[in-house]
């Protein structure tokens, strides 16, 4: 089974929702659509308070090369455009929309047999961004400066609890493969790998059955190759996935295109299919709601801007919940309450019981070296932690803090419960601020 050096085995806790089909979340009374659902500059609103909008209509325009369009998730009336604080502590400008019930769709014209340029232009129009969590505008990613020859599709979904990508692969395989081929056409590549962890045998079999090409996990293949990968965290991180599928090593500080590769998530590929073939912009996504602290764990199709409290109500409410997380337990954001509205990058919401996470105070590092053994980037997190704690940002950076992608593996295995990821984030922040 293909894999990478380092990483660790963590309980995947996917059984709660692995076999639950995607359900469509009904329309709720209010939507708060953030203008900053992506990496780069926030979008600029092009609507006014009181204006009626269609479902799928453009309501905020990308404000630069690295930015993304935003579309209305419903037919409705704009009631406010302003700052809203959410439960991560961040404040973002949101467009508040009240649905008006039935109405027409504001989709784009479907494209039939589009050129590479038309595909990229449509992806930009539709506001598609990396839906695996990064939120990087996909149209920008598909115009790399380096020459690329390989597309890697990320179907790994190694974060515990989450099943949204798994369910998409099981329920929409034909559409997904069409989306993958559109991305490959946009890039002008013919070598395509779809990496899927071995703990999703049904998804692997489904894609193989749909594509009808059987496994061709060899270099030089000219069609989609489904690559089963060892179940290990963080198998789905971009650099580890590229190594596992192609044996190419992305240099420190480099982008995947430096080794001729572009990586896209399965949800992104599905969004590309919808945008090109149906003309549907990105205004809804599949997410997993799970954990022992939610009464009815589910996989849901939810519109962007849906308040989290409505999602929780649709899942029958909280049950003795001790911790709230947006995203998975390894890389997700802790929420202090339910004041949060869904964005394009939110693949899951977890409500956890106290027995589902560890909450102890850190003690001194015992130099056991476990964090070094597991780091997929071959870093020494204990030294990043040490130097940033003594305010020596420069040395913490020398130990590779900027190459860390915050997978949390080191912190997971640390017997002293050192806040290693927080130390990395602090280093990056101080480095940005020149401190
Ligand atoms: S795993 Fe924790 S205790 Fe062990 S060396 Fe790393 S920081 Fe220190
Ligand atoms: S140092 Fe960064 S990349 Fe390495 S294991 Fe820790 S969080 Fe992951």
PDB file of C-alpha atoms and ligand atoms in Angstrom, residues 233-234 371 374-381 384 401 403-411 420-421 424, ligand 2:
ATOM      1  CA  UNK A 233      -2.737  10.481   9.245  1.00  0.00           C
ATOM      2  CA  UNK A 234      -2.052  12.948   7.510  1.00  0.00           C
ATOM      3  CA  UNK A 371       7.121  14.528  17.446  1.00  0.00           C
ATOM      4  CA  UNK A 374       5.909  11.404  13.075  1.00  0.00           C
ATOM      5  CA  UNK A 375       6.314  14.779  11.345  1.00  0.00           C
ATOM      6  CA  UNK A 376       5.620  14.210   7.635  1.00  0.00           C
ATOM      7  CA  UNK A 377       7.606  17.367   6.826  1.00  0.00           C
ATOM      8  CA  UNK A 378      10.669  16.023   8.684  1.00  0.00           C
ATOM      9  CA  UNK A 379      10.620  18.969  11.105  1.00  0.00           C
ATOM     10  CA  UNK A 380      11.659  19.108  14.767  1.00  0.00           C
ATOM     11  CA  UNK A 381       8.575  20.606  16.405  1.00  0.00           C
ATOM     12  CA  UNK A 384      10.062  25.329  17.264  1.00  0.00           C
ATOM     13  CA  UNK A 401       7.987  26.530  11.217  1.00  0.00           C
ATOM     14  CA  UNK A 403       6.999  24.617   6.210  1.00  0.00           C
ATOM     15  CA  UNK A 404       4.607  23.195   8.818  1.00  0.00           C
ATOM     16  CA  UNK A 405       1.086  22.736   7.479  1.00  0.00           C
ATOM     17  CA  UNK A 406      -0.387  22.369  10.982  1.00  0.00           C
ATOM     18  CA  UNK A 407      -1.593  18.787  10.629  1.00  0.00           C
ATOM     19  CA  UNK A 408      -1.393  18.307  14.424  1.00  0.00           C
ATOM     20  CA  UNK A 409       0.262  14.874  14.271  1.00  0.00           C
ATOM     21  CA  UNK A 410       3.135  15.949  16.537  1.00  0.00           C
ATOM     22  CA  UNK A 411       0.774  17.342  19.170  1.00  0.00           C
ATOM     23  CA  UNK A 420       3.126  22.314  19.312  1.00  0.00           C
ATOM     24  CA  UNK A 421       0.700  23.515  16.641  1.00  0.00           C
ATOM     25  CA  UNK A 424       3.991  26.963  15.060  1.00  0.00           C
TER      26      UNK A 424
HETATM   27  S1  LIG B   2       5.396  20.146  12.878  1.00  0.00           S
HETATM   28 FE1  LIG B   2       3.665  20.710  11.591  1.00  0.00          FE
HETATM   29  S2  LIG B   2       3.762  19.346   9.813  1.00  0.00           S
HETATM   30 FE2  LIG B   2       5.063  18.451  11.439  1.00  0.00          FE
HETATM   31  S3  LIG B   2       3.687  17.039  12.534  1.00  0.00           S
HETATM   32 FE3  LIG B   2       3.630  18.984  13.629  1.00  0.00          FE
HETATM   33  S4  LIG B   2       1.854  20.063  12.780  1.00  0.00           S
HETATM   34 FE4  LIG B   2       2.369  18.398  11.312  1.00  0.00          FE
END
